[in-house]
Amino acid sequence: MSERSSGVITNGNSFQKSDTSQSSDLGDSDSPLARISRERVSAELSPDSGIAVTPLPSSRFKYLSWHKVDENGVQGNQLICPRVREGPPEEELYLREQEGVHEDVRRRRRRRAGEKERWEERLQENWENCVELNLSFQDLGDPYQLENFFRILRRLIRVEKLQLVDNALRDLSSIPLPMCKSLNLHRNYLTSVRQLPKIPQIQQLVLSENGIEALGELVLLGATPLHSLTLCRNPCAFLEDYRARVFSCLPKLKVLDGIPKLPEDCVPRSPPAPSRTCTIL
């Protein structure tokens, strides 16, 4: 017994008998399925080679649509793809066709409706009247989230107490907070005082656990009524004469890292005397 690449079997006498026995009921009937089958069987013969090619059982049905084999007693092993399932009713097929035609229209309508809802939600936000607000732990990992977060911050024109703890913020220099008196930026990614928002009325400022290195930039806050500052766990907090240098930049400051201003913090730093000795290690 030999097979061709198309899947038909040649010179299979035993197969011919089984094929005839399996489809005898269909061949004897005068149904449309039987007529199409008889017409297609003659096309399966190869007169040029002189060898009669016996078709597979599934060849009788390969020219039929899947919904035409219903109620014909066809077995699964007689089909190329035996997973024949009941199809949708005609009403549903019609609705699917109409859905494909009008899908673009419905998509545009949904988009316009969504934009209108978002605009109405923004009008109801009323961020301008917030006086005390906590926006900590926002997990701003996506650029869209960060952009929307900045949009909210720009509308806080009356906020006086603002919490922005652990938001991975890097630069707030474009944010105006004209009425803010207390700002908590604990555990963010600020590396310079220049990255702070515009806070002309600030009185209490928390910048702990950031990346601020230079203390000289603190003079930028000298024109503000700042009296309490927290800089602990920043790189600048490990510099020599840390407290004295901070109070020299901010003379009106009263509390640094939770500790009130001490008399020794007001002692001016004296430059180190030049050493005339040489130490060889």
mmCIF file of C-alpha atoms in Angstrom:
data_model
loop_
_atom_site.group_PDB
_atom_site.id
_atom_site.type_symbol
_atom_site.label_atom_id
_atom_site.label_comp_id
_atom_site.label_asym_id
_atom_site.label_seq_id
_atom_site.Cartn_x
_atom_site.Cartn_y
_atom_site.Cartn_z
ATOM 1 C CA MET A 1 0.000 0.000 0.000
ATOM 2 C CA SER A 2 1.441 3.384 -1.002
ATOM 3 C CA GLU A 3 0.419 6.939 -0.060
ATOM 4 C CA ARG A 4 0.665 10.206 -1.938
ATOM 5 C CA SER A 5 1.421 13.628 -0.506
ATOM 6 C CA SER A 6 -2.232 14.622 -0.929
ATOM 7 C CA GLY A 7 -3.291 11.956 1.524
ATOM 8 C CA VAL A 8 -5.092 9.588 -0.903
ATOM 9 C CA ILE A 9 -4.388 5.847 -0.843
ATOM 10 C CA THR A 10 -3.738 3.893 -4.061
ATOM 11 C CA ASN A 11 -4.293 0.189 -4.691
ATOM 12 C CA GLY A 12 -6.080 -0.297 -1.396
ATOM 13 C CA ASN A 13 -8.562 -3.117 -2.055
ATOM 14 C CA SER A 14 -9.380 -3.571 1.587
ATOM 15 C CA PHE A 15 -9.910 0.153 1.957
ATOM 16 C CA GLN A 16 -12.244 0.209 -1.023
ATOM 17 C CA LYS A 17 -14.473 -2.304 0.661
ATOM 18 C CA SER A 18 -14.578 -0.408 3.900
ATOM 19 C CA ASP A 19 -15.258 2.805 2.062
ATOM 20 C CA THR A 20 -18.104 1.225 0.146
ATOM 21 C CA SER A 21 -19.611 -0.265 3.274
ATOM 22 C CA GLN A 22 -19.386 2.955 5.265
ATOM 23 C CA SER A 23 -20.961 5.182 2.614
ATOM 24 C CA SER A 24 -23.451 2.764 1.069
ATOM 25 C CA ASP A 25 -26.337 4.515 2.743
ATOM 26 C CA LEU A 26 -25.300 7.863 1.372
ATOM 27 C CA GLY A 27 -24.589 6.529 -2.129
ATOM 28 C CA ASP A 28 -27.974 4.859 -2.452
ATOM 29 C CA SER A 29 -29.968 7.860 -1.390
ATOM 30 C CA ASP A 30 -31.090 10.562 -3.766
ATOM 31 C CA SER A 31 -30.230 13.443 -1.455
ATOM 32 C CA PRO A 32 -28.205 16.455 -2.649
ATOM 33 C CA LEU A 33 -25.261 15.157 -0.642
ATOM 34 C CA ALA A 34 -25.355 11.835 -2.509
ATOM 35 C CA ARG A 35 -25.649 13.497 -5.914
ATOM 36 C CA ILE A 36 -22.671 15.760 -5.232
ATOM 37 C CA SER A 37 -20.700 12.784 -3.979
ATOM 38 C CA ARG A 38 -21.391 10.746 -7.122
ATOM 39 C CA GLU A 39 -20.387 13.660 -9.319
ATOM 40 C CA ARG A 40 -17.106 14.147 -7.454
ATOM 41 C CA VAL A 41 -16.118 10.460 -7.330
ATOM 42 C CA SER A 42 -15.694 10.377 -11.119
ATOM 43 C CA ALA A 43 -13.243 13.265 -10.863
ATOM 44 C CA GLU A 44 -11.007 11.255 -8.554
ATOM 45 C CA LEU A 45 -10.004 8.750 -11.306
ATOM 46 C CA SER A 46 -6.697 9.205 -13.140
ATOM 47 C CA PRO A 47 -7.056 7.944 -16.739
ATOM 48 C CA ASP A 48 -3.524 9.004 -17.694
ATOM 49 C CA SER A 49 -1.761 6.689 -15.279
ATOM 50 C CA GLY A 50 -4.270 3.872 -15.654
ATOM 51 C CA ILE A 51 -4.473 3.509 -11.873
ATOM 52 C CA ALA A 52 -7.794 4.068 -10.181
ATOM 53 C CA VAL A 53 -7.357 6.296 -7.146
ATOM 54 C CA THR A 54 -9.677 5.389 -4.300
ATOM 55 C CA PRO A 55 -10.844 8.576 -2.530
ATOM 56 C CA LEU A 56 -10.801 8.911 1.191
ATOM 57 C CA PRO A 57 -14.163 8.919 2.998
ATOM 58 C CA SER A 58 -13.726 12.606 3.680
ATOM 59 C CA SER A 59 -13.374 13.341 -0.026
ATOM 60 C CA ARG A 60 -17.105 12.858 -0.439
ATOM 61 C CA PHE A 61 -17.787 15.899 1.705
ATOM 62 C CA LYS A 62 -14.895 18.252 0.936
ATOM 63 C CA TYR A 63 -16.963 20.274 -1.532
ATOM 64 C CA LEU A 64 -19.722 20.884 0.993
ATOM 65 C CA SER A 65 -20.007 23.636 3.541
ATOM 66 C CA TRP A 66 -19.948 22.618 7.170
ATOM 67 C CA HIS A 67 -23.615 23.446 7.731
ATOM 68 C CA LYS A 68 -24.739 21.110 4.887
ATOM 69 C CA VAL A 69 -23.558 17.927 6.574
ATOM 70 C CA ASP A 70 -26.144 18.238 9.325
ATOM 71 C CA GLU A 71 -28.421 15.215 9.846
ATOM 72 C CA ASN A 72 -26.628 13.034 7.266
ATOM 73 C CA GLY A 73 -25.213 10.458 9.629
ATOM 74 C CA VAL A 74 -21.623 11.489 8.865
ATOM 75 C CA GLN A 75 -19.085 10.087 11.309
ATOM 76 C CA GLY A 76 -16.128 11.988 12.650
ATOM 77 C CA ASN A 77 -13.560 9.775 10.902
ATOM 78 C CA GLN A 78 -15.113 10.616 7.538
ATOM 79 C CA LEU A 79 -14.273 14.320 7.724
ATOM 80 C CA ILE A 80 -11.002 16.178 7.229
ATOM 81 C CA CYS A 81 -11.762 18.236 10.339
ATOM 82 C CA PRO A 82 -14.041 16.154 12.587
ATOM 83 C CA ARG A 83 -14.760 19.021 15.014
ATOM 84 C CA VAL A 84 -17.998 20.070 13.339
ATOM 85 C CA ARG A 85 -20.041 22.263 15.644
ATOM 86 C CA GLU A 86 -23.443 23.796 15.428
ATOM 87 C CA GLY A 87 -23.273 27.205 13.861
ATOM 88 C CA PRO A 88 -25.009 30.422 14.925
ATOM 89 C CA PRO A 89 -28.577 31.068 13.782
ATOM 90 C CA GLU A 90 -29.244 33.225 10.760
ATOM 91 C CA GLU A 91 -30.352 36.128 12.931
ATOM 92 C CA GLU A 92 -26.999 36.218 14.672
ATOM 93 C CA LEU A 93 -25.121 35.961 11.372
ATOM 94 C CA TYR A 94 -27.078 38.952 10.101
ATOM 95 C CA LEU A 95 -26.303 40.928 13.220
ATOM 96 C CA ARG A 96 -22.614 40.111 12.869
ATOM 97 C CA GLU A 97 -22.588 41.422 9.323
ATOM 98 C CA GLN A 98 -24.293 44.614 10.413
ATOM 99 C CA GLU A 99 -21.855 44.929 13.310
ATOM 100 C CA GLY A 100 -18.905 44.766 10.938
ATOM 101 C CA VAL A 101 -20.382 47.558 8.836
ATOM 102 C CA HIS A 102 -21.186 49.873 11.713
ATOM 103 C CA GLU A 103 -18.280 49.044 14.038
ATOM 104 C CA ASP A 104 -16.338 52.173 13.108
ATOM 105 C CA VAL A 105 -19.371 54.376 13.783
ATOM 106 C CA ARG A 106 -19.948 52.818 17.196
ATOM 107 C CA ARG A 107 -16.252 53.101 18.034
ATOM 108 C CA ARG A 108 -16.275 56.824 17.287
ATOM 109 C CA ARG A 109 -19.423 57.275 19.358
ATOM 110 C CA ARG A 110 -17.876 55.448 22.300
ATOM 111 C CA ARG A 111 -14.730 57.565 22.005
ATOM 112 C CA ARG A 112 -16.712 60.798 22.030
ATOM 113 C CA ALA A 113 -18.793 59.582 24.965
ATOM 114 C CA GLY A 114 -15.641 58.642 26.883
ATOM 115 C CA GLU A 115 -14.053 62.023 26.253
ATOM 116 C CA LYS A 116 -17.205 63.777 27.427
ATOM 117 C CA GLU A 117 -17.300 61.699 30.615
ATOM 118 C CA ARG A 118 -13.641 62.422 31.358
ATOM 119 C CA TRP A 119 -14.206 66.142 30.829
ATOM 120 C CA GLU A 120 -17.195 66.100 33.169
ATOM 121 C CA GLU A 121 -15.158 64.251 35.789
ATOM 122 C CA ARG A 122 -12.405 66.845 35.551
ATOM 123 C CA LEU A 123 -14.927 69.622 36.043
ATOM 124 C CA GLN A 124 -16.159 67.881 39.185
ATOM 125 C CA GLU A 125 -12.675 67.374 40.650
ATOM 126 C CA ASN A 126 -12.533 70.896 42.100
ATOM 127 C CA TRP A 127 -8.835 70.681 43.049
ATOM 128 C CA GLU A 128 -8.587 74.467 43.208
ATOM 129 C CA ASN A 129 -10.415 74.613 46.538
ATOM 130 C CA CYS A 130 -8.277 72.005 48.334
ATOM 131 C CA VAL A 131 -6.591 73.385 51.457
ATOM 132 C CA GLU A 132 -5.150 70.167 52.901
ATOM 133 C CA LEU A 133 -4.323 67.215 50.654
ATOM 134 C CA ASN A 134 -2.446 63.915 50.892
ATOM 135 C CA LEU A 135 -1.253 62.445 47.559
ATOM 136 C CA SER A 136 1.353 60.039 48.923
ATOM 137 C CA PHE A 137 2.255 56.551 47.661
ATOM 138 C CA GLN A 138 0.855 57.090 44.174
ATOM 139 C CA ASP A 139 3.156 54.559 42.422
ATOM 140 C CA LEU A 140 3.654 56.743 39.344
ATOM 141 C CA GLY A 141 5.305 54.172 37.094
ATOM 142 C CA ASP A 142 3.740 55.159 33.780
ATOM 143 C CA PRO A 143 4.439 58.506 32.035
ATOM 144 C CA TYR A 144 0.698 59.038 31.599
ATOM 145 C CA GLN A 145 0.183 58.703 35.348
ATOM 146 C CA LEU A 146 2.949 61.211 36.035
ATOM 147 C CA GLU A 147 1.508 63.679 33.527
ATOM 148 C CA ASN A 148 -1.941 63.435 35.080
ATOM 149 C CA PHE A 149 -0.417 63.807 38.548
ATOM 150 C CA PHE A 150 1.333 67.026 37.521
ATOM 151 C CA ARG A 151 -1.949 68.272 36.046
ATOM 152 C CA ILE A 152 -3.525 67.927 39.476
ATOM 153 C CA LEU A 153 -0.604 69.617 41.240
ATOM 154 C CA ARG A 154 -0.822 72.651 38.968
ATOM 155 C CA ARG A 155 -4.432 73.173 40.038
ATOM 156 C CA LEU A 156 -3.593 73.284 43.766
ATOM 157 C CA ILE A 157 -3.536 77.061 43.943
ATOM 158 C CA ARG A 158 -5.035 77.218 47.468
ATOM 159 C CA VAL A 159 -3.468 74.211 49.152
ATOM 160 C CA GLU A 160 -1.689 74.981 52.428
ATOM 161 C CA LYS A 161 -0.666 71.522 53.610
ATOM 162 C CA LEU A 162 0.477 68.956 51.041
ATOM 163 C CA GLN A 163 1.797 65.403 51.494
ATOM 164 C CA LEU A 164 3.782 63.877 48.590
ATOM 165 C CA VAL A 165 5.554 61.021 50.355
ATOM 166 C CA ASP A 166 7.198 58.200 48.362
ATOM 167 C CA ASN A 167 6.086 59.181 44.863
ATOM 168 C CA ALA A 168 9.442 58.801 43.057
ATOM 169 C CA LEU A 169 9.340 62.490 42.098
ATOM 170 C CA ARG A 170 12.430 63.910 40.400
ATOM 171 C CA ASP A 171 11.643 67.476 39.373
ATOM 172 C CA LEU A 172 8.821 69.729 40.578
ATOM 173 C CA SER A 173 10.281 73.051 39.479
ATOM 174 C CA SER A 174 7.384 73.669 37.064
ATOM 175 C CA ILE A 175 4.748 73.318 39.796
ATOM 176 C CA PRO A 176 3.539 76.546 41.492
ATOM 177 C CA LEU A 177 2.198 76.195 45.037
ATOM 178 C CA PRO A 178 1.626 79.842 45.962
ATOM 179 C CA MET A 179 -0.222 79.226 49.261
ATOM 180 C CA CYS A 180 1.582 76.104 50.480
ATOM 181 C CA LYS A 181 2.913 76.419 54.053
ATOM 182 C CA SER A 182 3.708 72.770 54.816
ATOM 183 C CA LEU A 183 5.191 70.416 52.225
ATOM 184 C CA ASN A 184 6.293 66.815 52.841
ATOM 185 C CA LEU A 185 8.535 65.326 50.136
ATOM 186 C CA HIS A 186 9.926 62.477 52.205
ATOM 187 C CA ARG A 187 11.461 59.583 50.227
ATOM 188 C CA ASN A 188 11.560 60.908 46.682
ATOM 189 C CA TYR A 189 14.321 61.307 44.061
ATOM 190 C CA LEU A 190 15.131 65.002 44.389
ATOM 191 C CA THR A 191 18.830 65.778 43.975
ATOM 192 C CA SER A 192 18.795 69.561 44.248
ATOM 193 C CA VAL A 193 16.883 72.337 45.976
ATOM 194 C CA ARG A 194 16.322 73.823 42.516
ATOM 195 C CA GLN A 195 13.964 70.905 41.773
ATOM 196 C CA LEU A 196 11.520 72.014 44.472
ATOM 197 C CA PRO A 197 8.214 73.576 43.447
ATOM 198 C CA LYS A 198 7.664 77.315 43.711
ATOM 199 C CA ILE A 199 6.763 77.690 47.406
ATOM 200 C CA PRO A 200 7.063 81.373 48.431
ATOM 201 C CA GLN A 201 4.972 80.881 51.631
ATOM 202 C CA ILE A 202 6.619 77.686 52.879
ATOM 203 C CA GLN A 203 7.113 77.328 56.643
ATOM 204 C CA GLN A 204 7.668 73.595 57.163
ATOM 205 C CA LEU A 205 9.596 71.558 54.607
ATOM 206 C CA VAL A 206 10.457 67.852 54.798
ATOM 207 C CA LEU A 207 13.111 66.584 52.363
ATOM 208 C CA SER A 208 14.383 63.514 54.200
ATOM 209 C CA GLU A 209 15.572 60.450 52.253
ATOM 210 C CA ASN A 210 16.216 62.206 48.970
ATOM 211 C CA GLY A 211 19.466 62.719 47.062
ATOM 212 C CA ILE A 212 20.327 66.350 47.890
ATOM 213 C CA GLU A 213 24.096 66.836 47.979
ATOM 214 C CA ALA A 214 24.817 70.608 47.937
ATOM 215 C CA LEU A 215 24.013 72.790 50.940
ATOM 216 C CA GLY A 216 24.858 76.073 49.238
ATOM 217 C CA GLU A 217 21.599 75.931 47.253
ATOM 218 C CA LEU A 218 19.630 76.398 50.471
ATOM 219 C CA VAL A 219 20.067 80.148 50.068
ATOM 220 C CA LEU A 220 17.304 79.919 47.452
ATOM 221 C CA LEU A 221 14.906 79.399 50.366
ATOM 222 C CA GLY A 222 16.216 82.398 52.273
ATOM 223 C CA ALA A 223 13.431 84.694 51.098
ATOM 224 C CA THR A 224 10.725 82.356 52.411
ATOM 225 C CA PRO A 225 9.365 82.273 56.010
ATOM 226 C CA LEU A 226 10.812 78.760 56.455
ATOM 227 C CA HIS A 227 11.345 77.904 60.134
ATOM 228 C CA SER A 228 11.433 74.063 60.091
ATOM 229 C CA LEU A 229 13.518 71.937 57.716
ATOM 230 C CA THR A 230 14.229 68.204 57.609
ATOM 231 C CA LEU A 231 17.252 67.054 55.607
ATOM 232 C CA CYS A 232 18.252 63.875 57.413
ATOM 233 C CA ARG A 233 19.334 60.845 55.365
ATOM 234 C CA ASN A 234 20.459 62.991 52.459
ATOM 235 C CA PRO A 235 24.078 62.969 51.227
ATOM 236 C CA CYS A 236 24.492 66.572 52.419
ATOM 237 C CA ALA A 237 23.634 65.536 55.995
ATOM 238 C CA PHE A 238 26.994 63.727 56.261
ATOM 239 C CA LEU A 239 29.115 66.767 55.430
ATOM 240 C CA GLU A 240 31.364 68.386 58.024
ATOM 241 C CA ASP A 241 29.717 71.170 60.084
ATOM 242 C CA TYR A 242 26.394 70.206 58.553
ATOM 243 C CA ARG A 243 24.135 72.040 60.997
ATOM 244 C CA ALA A 244 26.263 75.175 61.144
ATOM 245 C CA ARG A 245 26.328 75.427 57.380
ATOM 246 C CA VAL A 246 22.569 74.984 57.104
ATOM 247 C CA PHE A 247 21.876 77.723 59.667
ATOM 248 C CA SER A 248 24.363 80.009 57.966
ATOM 249 C CA CYS A 249 22.420 79.650 54.709
ATOM 250 C CA LEU A 250 19.056 80.035 56.463
ATOM 251 C CA PRO A 251 19.413 82.481 59.380
ATOM 252 C CA LYS A 252 15.663 82.494 60.108
ATOM 253 C CA LEU A 253 15.515 78.715 60.452
ATOM 254 C CA LYS A 254 14.491 77.539 63.943
ATOM 255 C CA VAL A 255 14.325 73.731 63.700
ATOM 256 C CA LEU A 256 16.583 71.393 61.718
ATOM 257 C CA ASP A 257 15.836 67.662 61.549
ATOM 258 C CA GLY A 258 13.484 67.957 64.496
ATOM 259 C CA ILE A 259 16.111 69.568 66.736
ATOM 260 C CA PRO A 260 15.748 73.254 67.687
ATOM 261 C CA LYS A 261 18.508 75.672 66.897
ATOM 262 C CA LEU A 262 21.330 75.355 69.469
ATOM 263 C CA PRO A 263 23.891 77.992 70.504
ATOM 264 C CA GLU A 264 26.752 76.018 69.005
ATOM 265 C CA ASP A 265 24.916 75.972 65.666
ATOM 266 C CA CYS A 266 25.350 79.740 65.485
ATOM 267 C CA VAL A 267 29.128 79.697 65.962
ATOM 268 C CA PRO A 268 30.713 80.775 62.708
ATOM 269 C CA ARG A 269 32.991 78.280 61.176
ATOM 270 C CA SER A 270 36.646 79.191 61.338
ATOM 271 C CA PRO A 271 38.823 78.118 58.462
ATOM 272 C CA PRO A 272 41.324 75.429 59.415
ATOM 273 C CA ALA A 273 44.807 76.684 60.209
ATOM 274 C CA PRO A 274 47.437 75.739 57.659
ATOM 275 C CA SER A 275 49.518 72.880 58.905
ATOM 276 C CA ARG A 276 53.292 73.256 58.824
ATOM 277 C CA THR A 277 53.988 69.654 59.653
ATOM 278 C CA CYS A 278 54.199 66.816 57.287
ATOM 279 C CA THR A 279 53.057 63.401 58.313
ATOM 280 C CA ILE A 280 54.447 60.430 56.445
ATOM 281 C CA LEU A 281 52.482 57.253 56.830
#
